[in-house]
Backbone as a printed PyTorch tensor [residue, N CA C, xyz], in Angstrom:
tensor([[[  8.5020, -15.7270,   8.2050],
         [  8.4170, -15.7720,   9.4410],
         [ 10.3240, -15.5880,   9.9400]],

        [[ 10.9800, -16.8800,   9.4080],
         [ 12.1590, -16.8160,   9.3590],
         [ 12.7250, -15.6650,   9.2070]],

        [[ 12.9260, -14.4040,   8.4700],
         [ 13.1200, -13.5330,   8.2360],
         [ 12.9930, -12.1900,   9.5080]],

        [[ 12.1260, -12.4060,  10.7950],
         [ 11.8640, -11.7130,  11.7110],
         [ 12.1610, -12.7350,  12.8180]],

        [[ 12.8310, -13.8540,  12.8550],
         [ 13.7190, -14.3170,  13.9190],
         [ 14.2020, -13.3990,  14.9000]],

        [[ 15.3730, -13.1810,  13.8400],
         [ 16.3630, -12.0510,  15.1230],
         [ 15.8070, -10.8030,  15.5710]],

        [[ 14.3120, -10.4780,  14.8250],
         [ 13.8580,  -9.1250,  15.8450],
         [ 12.6930,  -9.5630,  16.3590]],

        [[ 12.7410, -10.6990,  17.2650],
         [ 11.4320, -10.9530,  17.5170],
         [ 11.6840, -10.3800,  19.0910]],

        [[ 12.6360, -10.6070,  19.7860],
         [ 12.7340, -10.1330,  21.2140],
         [ 12.6490,  -8.4310,  20.9360]],

        [[ 13.2930,  -7.8600,  20.4780],
         [ 13.0600,  -6.2380,  20.1790],
         [ 11.7230,  -5.7880,  20.0760]],

        [[ 10.9790,  -6.9400,  18.8460],
         [  9.5910,  -6.4450,  18.9860],
         [  8.8030,  -6.6510,  20.0930]],

        [[  8.9010,  -7.7510,  20.6850],
         [  8.3470,  -8.3320,  21.9930],
         [  8.3600,  -7.4510,  22.9860]],

        [[  9.8540,  -6.8140,  23.3070],
         [ 10.0730,  -5.4560,  24.0710],
         [  9.4190,  -4.1310,  23.9410]],

        [[  9.3680,  -3.4270,  22.6830],
         [  8.3710,  -2.7980,  21.9320],
         [  6.9400,  -2.5000,  22.2330]],

        [[  6.3370,  -4.0410,  22.0040],
         [  5.3130,  -3.9040,  22.0320],
         [  4.7930,  -3.9070,  23.3150]],

        [[  5.4600,  -4.6580,  24.3770],
         [  5.3330,  -4.4350,  25.7130],
         [  5.5600,  -3.1490,  26.6780]],

        [[  6.3600,  -2.3240,  25.9710],
         [  6.8150,  -0.9050,  26.3450],
         [  5.4370,  -0.0260,  25.7070]],

        [[  5.2720,  -0.4850,  24.7650],
         [  4.0810,   0.4670,  23.8510],
         [  2.8560,   0.2420,  24.7770]],

        [[  2.4860,  -1.1530,  25.4040],
         [  1.5120,  -0.9350,  26.4150],
         [  1.2410,  -0.6130,  27.3580]],

        [[  2.2850,  -0.7090,  28.0850],
         [  2.7480,   0.0200,  29.5160],
         [  2.4830,   1.2930,  29.3200]],

        [[  2.9960,   2.0300,  27.9960],
         [  2.9950,   3.1720,  28.3090],
         [  1.6100,   3.7090,  27.9180]],

        [[  1.2050,   3.2440,  27.1500],
         [ -0.3030,   3.5070,  26.6900],
         [ -1.3370,   3.3660,  27.7700]],

        [[ -0.8660,   2.1640,  28.6350],
         [ -2.1940,   2.0130,  29.7010],
         [ -1.5550,   2.9380,  30.8810]],

        [[ -1.0580,   3.4820,  31.4390],
         [ -0.3160,   4.0900,  32.3620],
         [ -0.2770,   5.5120,  31.7890]],

        [[ -0.1060,   6.2720,  30.6100],
         [  0.0370,   7.8890,  30.1920],
         [ -1.4510,   8.2870,  29.5430]],

        [[ -1.8750,   6.9010,  28.3220],
         [ -2.9800,   6.8100,  27.9630],
         [ -2.4700,   7.5850,  26.5560]],

        [[ -0.9580,   7.6560,  26.2020],
         [ -0.6460,   8.1670,  24.9130],
         [  1.2140,   7.7170,  25.1730]],

        [[  1.7630,   7.4300,  23.6370],
         [  3.0500,   7.4660,  23.9040],
         [  3.7670,   5.9450,  23.0000]],

        [[  2.5960,   5.2620,  23.2300],
         [  3.1390,   3.9430,  22.6220],
         [  3.0330,   3.8640,  21.5060]],

        [[  2.5100,   4.7210,  20.4990],
         [  2.4490,   4.7430,  19.1350],
         [  4.1830,   5.2790,  18.6350]],

        [[  4.4360,   6.2120,  19.3990],
         [  5.5790,   6.6300,  19.0940],
         [  6.5370,   6.2490,  19.6800]],

        [[  6.5650,   5.3860,  20.5450],
         [  7.9750,   4.0690,  20.9020],
         [  7.5940,   2.9510,  19.5740]],

        [[  6.5580,   2.7640,  19.0790],
         [  6.8060,   1.9120,  17.9130],
         [  7.4350,   2.4340,  16.8500]],

        [[  6.7320,   3.5130,  16.2350],
         [  7.4540,   4.2090,  15.3020],
         [  9.0160,   4.3350,  15.3820]],

        [[  9.7180,   4.8120,  16.6960],
         [ 10.8920,   4.8480,  16.8170],
         [ 11.3670,   3.7380,  16.6650]],

        [[ 11.0660,   2.7110,  17.1620],
         [ 11.6830,   0.8860,  17.3960],
         [ 11.2830,   0.5650,  15.8700]],

        [[ 10.7030,   1.0130,  15.3070],
         [ 10.4380,   0.1410,  14.3180],
         [ 11.5360,   0.5140,  13.0010]],

        [[ 11.5640,   1.9490,  13.2720],
         [ 12.5020,   2.5530,  12.2180],
         [ 14.0090,   2.3380,  12.8570]],

        [[ 14.0750,   1.9410,  14.2170],
         [ 15.3730,   1.4000,  14.3740],
         [ 16.0270,  -0.2390,  14.1640]],

        [[ 14.3910,  -1.0090,  14.2010],
         [ 14.5840,  -2.3970,  13.8920],
         [ 15.0430,  -2.5130,  12.4290]],

        [[ 13.9450,  -1.6930,  11.8870],
         [ 13.7420,  -2.4310,  10.2080],
         [ 14.4360,  -1.4330,   9.3400]],

        [[ 15.1210,  -0.4310,   9.4930],
         [ 15.4770,   0.9530,   8.8990],
         [ 16.1670,   0.2110,   7.7560]],

        [[ 17.0780,  -0.5010,   7.5670],
         [ 17.7090,  -0.8460,   6.6970],
         [ 17.0700,  -1.8940,   5.5830]],

        [[ 15.5270,  -2.2930,   6.0970],
         [ 15.5070,  -3.2730,   5.4580],
         [ 13.8040,  -3.0280,   4.8880]],

        [[ 13.0640,  -1.4990,   5.1230],
         [ 12.1900,  -1.2900,   4.7850],
         [ 12.6610,   0.1290,   3.8660]],

        [[ 11.9400,  -0.1550,   2.4070],
         [ 12.3370,   1.2480,   1.4140],
         [ 11.6110,   2.0940,   1.5550]],

        [[ 10.6480,   1.9750,   2.3950],
         [  9.4600,   2.7070,   2.3510],
         [  9.2310,   3.1580,   3.8350]],

        [[  9.8020,   4.4610,   4.1920],
         [  9.4660,   4.8180,   5.7670],
         [  8.1550,   5.0940,   6.2470]],

        [[  7.4280,   5.2690,   5.0430],
         [  5.7770,   5.1400,   5.2710],
         [  5.0790,   4.1570,   5.9560]],

        [[  6.0360,   3.0060,   5.7660],
         [  5.1330,   1.9530,   6.9090],
         [  4.8740,   1.6990,   8.0430]],

        [[  6.0020,   2.8290,   8.6580],
         [  6.3880,   2.6670,  10.2350],
         [  5.1090,   3.0470,  10.8820]],

        [[  4.3580,   4.1990,  10.2710],
         [  3.1210,   4.7300,  10.9920],
         [  1.9630,   3.9120,  10.8130]],

        [[  1.7650,   3.6200,   9.5130],
         [  0.2970,   2.6690,   9.2620],
         [  0.5650,   1.1590,  10.4410]],

        [[  1.9200,   0.9010,  10.4180],
         [  2.2650,  -0.4240,  11.4730],
         [  1.7200,  -0.1920,  12.7380]],

        [[  2.4230,   1.2820,  13.1830],
         [  1.7710,   1.4690,  14.5470],
         [  0.4000,   1.7200,  15.0960]],

        [[ -0.1440,   2.3510,  14.0070],
         [ -1.6660,   2.3950,  14.3450],
         [ -1.8980,   1.1050,  14.4400]],

        [[ -1.9040,  -0.0940,  13.5570],
         [ -2.4250,  -1.2080,  13.2020],
         [ -2.5770,  -1.7530,  14.7380]],

        [[ -1.1070,  -1.7840,  15.4270],
         [ -1.1290,  -2.0900,  16.7690],
         [ -1.9050,  -1.2740,  17.6140]],

        [[ -1.8000,   0.1850,  17.4930],
         [ -2.3350,   0.9650,  18.5100],
         [ -3.9010,   0.7680,  18.9450]],

        [[ -4.3770,   0.3050,  17.5300],
         [ -6.2900,   0.3440,  17.4980],
         [ -6.7800,  -0.5140,  18.7340]],

        [[ -6.2150,  -1.9360,  18.8160],
         [ -6.7890,  -2.9910,  19.7180],
         [ -6.0050,  -2.2470,  21.2950]],

        [[ -4.9950,  -1.6130,  21.1920],
         [ -4.4560,  -1.4120,  22.3800],
         [ -5.0290,   0.0200,  23.4430]],

        [[ -5.4100,   1.0370,  22.3280],
         [ -6.0560,   2.3700,  22.8230],
         [ -7.5700,   1.4830,  23.2490]],

        [[ -7.9100,   0.3160,  22.2860],
         [ -9.4890,   0.1110,  22.8300],
         [ -9.4080,  -0.5330,  23.9080]],

        [[ -8.5100,  -1.3920,  24.3530],
         [ -8.1960,  -2.0750,  25.4460],
         [ -8.2880,  -0.9660,  26.5510]],

        [[ -7.2080,   0.1260,  26.7420],
         [ -6.7290,   1.0340,  27.1140],
         [ -8.1800,   1.9970,  27.9550]],

        [[ -8.8880,   2.1530,  26.7910],
         [ -9.9940,   2.7930,  27.2140],
         [-11.1850,   2.4220,  27.7790]],

        [[-11.2910,   1.2820,  27.3850],
         [-12.3200,   0.3900,  28.1980],
         [-11.9330,   0.4720,  29.8800]],

        [[-10.4690,   0.4030,  30.3120],
         [-10.0360,  -0.1090,  31.2610],
         [-10.4040,   1.1510,  31.6670]],

        [[-10.2950,   2.5020,  31.2370],
         [-10.1880,   3.7270,  32.1750],
         [-11.9000,   4.0910,  32.2900]],

        [[-12.4960,   3.5810,  31.0700],
         [-13.8040,   3.8720,  31.1920],
         [-14.5560,   3.2950,  32.4650]],

        [[-13.9180,   1.7570,  32.7240],
         [-13.8710,   0.9810,  33.8490],
         [-14.0640,   1.5140,  35.3740]],

        [[-12.5050,   1.9810,  35.1390],
         [-12.4690,   2.9810,  36.3530],
         [-13.0610,   4.3330,  36.6010]],

        [[-14.1310,   4.7370,  35.9670],
         [-14.7570,   5.8680,  36.0130],
         [-13.5270,   7.0740,  35.1100]],

        [[-12.5250,   7.2140,  34.7650],
         [-11.5420,   7.6050,  34.2490],
         [-12.0960,   8.4840,  32.7510]],

        [[-13.4230,   8.7010,  32.5070],
         [-13.5840,   9.0470,  31.3620],
         [-14.4510,   9.9390,  30.8250]],

        [[-14.1390,  11.0130,  30.7560],
         [-14.7610,  12.3510,  30.1940],
         [-16.0830,  11.8900,  29.0690]],

        [[-16.9160,  11.0700,  29.3880],
         [-17.8910,  10.9320,  28.7720],
         [-18.6040,  11.8030,  27.4590]],

        [[-18.8690,  13.2210,  28.3210],
         [-19.2400,  14.0700,  27.1660],
         [-18.2730,  14.8660,  26.3930]],

        [[-17.1640,  14.1360,  26.2990],
         [-16.2560,  15.0090,  24.9600],
         [-16.2010,  13.7190,  24.3280]],

        [[-16.5820,  12.2680,  24.2330],
         [-16.2550,  11.4890,  23.4740],
         [-16.6360,  11.8180,  22.0250]],

        [[-18.2440,  11.8110,  22.1000],
         [-18.9280,  11.7550,  20.6100],
         [-17.9910,  12.9680,  19.7540]],

        [[-18.3720,  14.2550,  20.5590],
         [-17.6600,  15.2090,  19.8850],
         [-16.3390,  15.1350,  19.1080]],

        [[-15.4670,  14.5010,  19.7080],
         [-14.3170,  13.9480,  19.1390],
         [-13.9350,  12.9920,  18.1220]],

        [[-15.0930,  12.0050,  18.4690],
         [-14.6000,  11.0320,  17.8150],
         [-14.8130,  10.8350,  16.0660]],

        [[-15.8920,  11.6040,  15.6360],
         [-16.2840,  11.6310,  14.4290],
         [-15.1070,  12.4150,  13.5360]],

        [[-14.9910,  13.7500,  13.9880],
         [-14.1910,  14.6020,  13.7960],
         [-12.6790,  14.0870,  13.4080]],

        [[-12.1700,  13.3460,  14.2020],
         [-11.2090,  12.5410,  14.3160],
         [-10.9560,  11.1330,  13.2510]],

        [[-12.0690,  10.5600,  13.3470],
         [-12.3860,   9.5120,  12.0410],
         [-11.8180,  10.0800,  10.8100]],

        [[-12.7410,  11.3630,  10.5540],
         [-12.5720,  11.8040,   9.5890],
         [-11.2270,  12.4400,   8.8950]],

        [[-10.6690,  12.9970,   9.8460],
         [ -9.2070,  13.1180,   9.7880],
         [ -8.2150,  12.4470,  10.1300]],

        [[ -8.2100,  11.5280,  10.3310],
         [ -7.9440,   9.8830,  10.3720],
         [ -8.2080,   9.4570,   8.7870]],

        [[ -9.0570,   9.4050,   8.1580],
         [ -8.9600,   9.1410,   6.7990],
         [ -8.7500,  10.3820,   5.4230]],

        [[ -8.6450,  10.9230,   6.1600],
         [ -7.8320,  12.1860,   5.3300],
         [ -6.2010,  11.8700,   5.3920]],

        [[ -5.7750,  11.5930,   6.6010],
         [ -4.4550,  11.7790,   6.7660],
         [ -3.6260,  10.4400,   6.0750]],

        [[ -4.8770,   9.3270,   6.4860],
         [ -4.1760,   8.1560,   5.4410],
         [ -4.3870,   8.1080,   4.1680]],

        [[ -5.2420,   8.7890,   3.5610],
         [ -4.9350,   9.4760,   2.2600],
         [ -3.9340,  10.5040,   1.7610]],

        [[ -3.4290,  10.8900,   2.5460],
         [ -2.2570,  12.1760,   2.4010],
         [ -1.0100,  11.2770,   2.5540]],

        [[ -0.9400,  10.3710,   3.3150],
         [  0.3700,   9.2010,   3.4540],
         [  0.6210,   8.6360,   2.0260]],

        [[ -0.0580,   8.3480,   1.1810],
         [  1.0850,   7.6570,   0.2030],
         [  1.9670,   9.1250,  -0.9700]],

        [[  1.1150,  10.3110,  -0.5600],
         [  1.3550,  11.3500,  -1.3530],
         [  2.3480,  12.2160,  -0.7280]],

        [[  3.0230,  11.8350,   0.5760],
         [  4.2300,  12.6060,   0.9550],
         [  5.2520,  11.6340,   1.0800]],

        [[  6.0040,  12.5430,   1.2850],
         [  7.4480,  11.8540,   1.2940],
         [  8.0540,  11.3020,   2.4340]],

        [[  8.8540,  10.2720,   2.6810],
         [  8.7280,   9.9730,   4.0660],
         [  9.6590,  10.8160,   5.1720]],

        [[ 10.7480,  11.5220,   3.9780],
         [ 11.1760,  12.3650,   5.0310],
         [ 10.4540,  13.9460,   5.7100]],

        [[  9.2280,  14.1890,   4.8930],
         [  8.5680,  15.2790,   5.3610],
         [  7.7900,  14.5310,   6.2630]],

        [[  7.1260,  13.5390,   6.1940],
         [  6.1810,  12.5220,   7.2550],
         [  7.1100,  12.7250,   8.4460]],

        [[  8.4850,  12.4170,   8.5510],
         [  9.5440,  12.4190,   9.2930],
         [  9.0780,  13.4900,  10.0680]],

        [[  9.2910,  14.5460,   9.6170],
         [  9.8750,  15.9310,  10.4210],
         [  8.4380,  16.6700,  10.7950]],

        [[  7.2320,  15.8190,  10.4110],
         [  5.6140,  16.4660,  11.0940],
         [  5.7730,  15.4330,  12.3140]],

        [[  6.6120,  14.1440,  12.4060],
         [  6.4730,  13.3180,  13.0990],
         [  6.9280,  14.1870,  14.5060]],

        [[  8.5270,  14.3490,  14.1800],
         [  9.3040,  15.0520,  14.9900],
         [  8.6140,  16.0330,  15.5790]],

        [[  8.1180,  17.3100,  14.7920],
         [  7.3950,  18.2170,  15.2610],
         [  6.5850,  17.9660,  16.0500]],

        [[  5.7830,  17.3720,  15.9560],
         [  4.6430,  16.9460,  17.0020],
         [  5.2870,  16.4540,  18.5740]],

        [[  5.9730,  15.3560,  18.1490],
         [  6.8100,  15.0390,  19.3820],
         [  7.6660,  16.0250,  20.0830]],

        [[  8.3470,  16.5640,  19.5540],
         [  9.0230,  17.9850,  19.8710],
         [  7.9630,  19.1710,  20.7030]],

        [[  6.4670,  19.5730,  20.1570],
         [  5.4760,  20.5020,  20.5870],
         [  5.2290,  19.8190,  21.9940]],

        [[  4.7040,  18.3280,  21.7070],
         [  4.0130,  17.7740,  22.5520],
         [  5.1350,  17.8150,  24.1850]],

        [[  6.1390,  17.6310,  23.9440],
         [  7.0630,  17.5930,  25.1270],
         [  7.1240,  18.6110,  25.6080]],

        [[  7.3530,  19.4580,  24.9410],
         [  7.5780,  21.2730,  25.3940],
         [  6.0970,  21.5930,  26.3400]],

        [[  5.0930,  21.2440,  25.5880],
         [  3.7730,  21.6630,  26.3000],
         [  3.9540,  20.6640,  27.7290]],

        [[  4.0340,  19.4180,  27.8370],
         [  4.0100,  18.6090,  29.1210],
         [  5.1230,  19.1440,  29.8950]],

        [[  6.3010,  19.8050,  29.3090],
         [  7.2580,  20.0010,  30.4560],
         [  6.8230,  21.5700,  30.9350]],

        [[  5.9930,  22.2410,  30.4040],
         [  5.6580,  23.7660,  30.9870],
         [  5.0890,  23.6090,  32.0490]]])
C-alpha cells in the first residue's frame, strides 16, 4: 500500500471521473481509466497490457450499477439485451485470450483507433 500513497488522489479522482462519465453517458469511464493509469503508472509498469484488464475490473461493478439505475428509470431497451449479452461475453473471452499474445504497442493502436472512430461518429 505504501507504494501507492502518492498516487491515491489521482486514482480517487480517476475513479470519480470514470463513474461520472459512465453514469452520465453510459460509456467513457473505461477510456478515462486506461489513460489515467497510463499516465500515473507508465514508468512503473513494465507491461502496458495491465491497464486494460484493470480498467475492466473497475468497469464491471460500475457498469452493473449504471445499468441497474438506467433500467430502474425505464431507459433500457429490454429486447436488445439478450441478443447482445452472449455474443459480447464470447467476444470478451476471445479478446482476453488474445491480450497476452499482442504487443502493448498494437493494443495501444487498436485502442486509439476505437477512440478516434468513436469520436468521429459521435461528432457527425
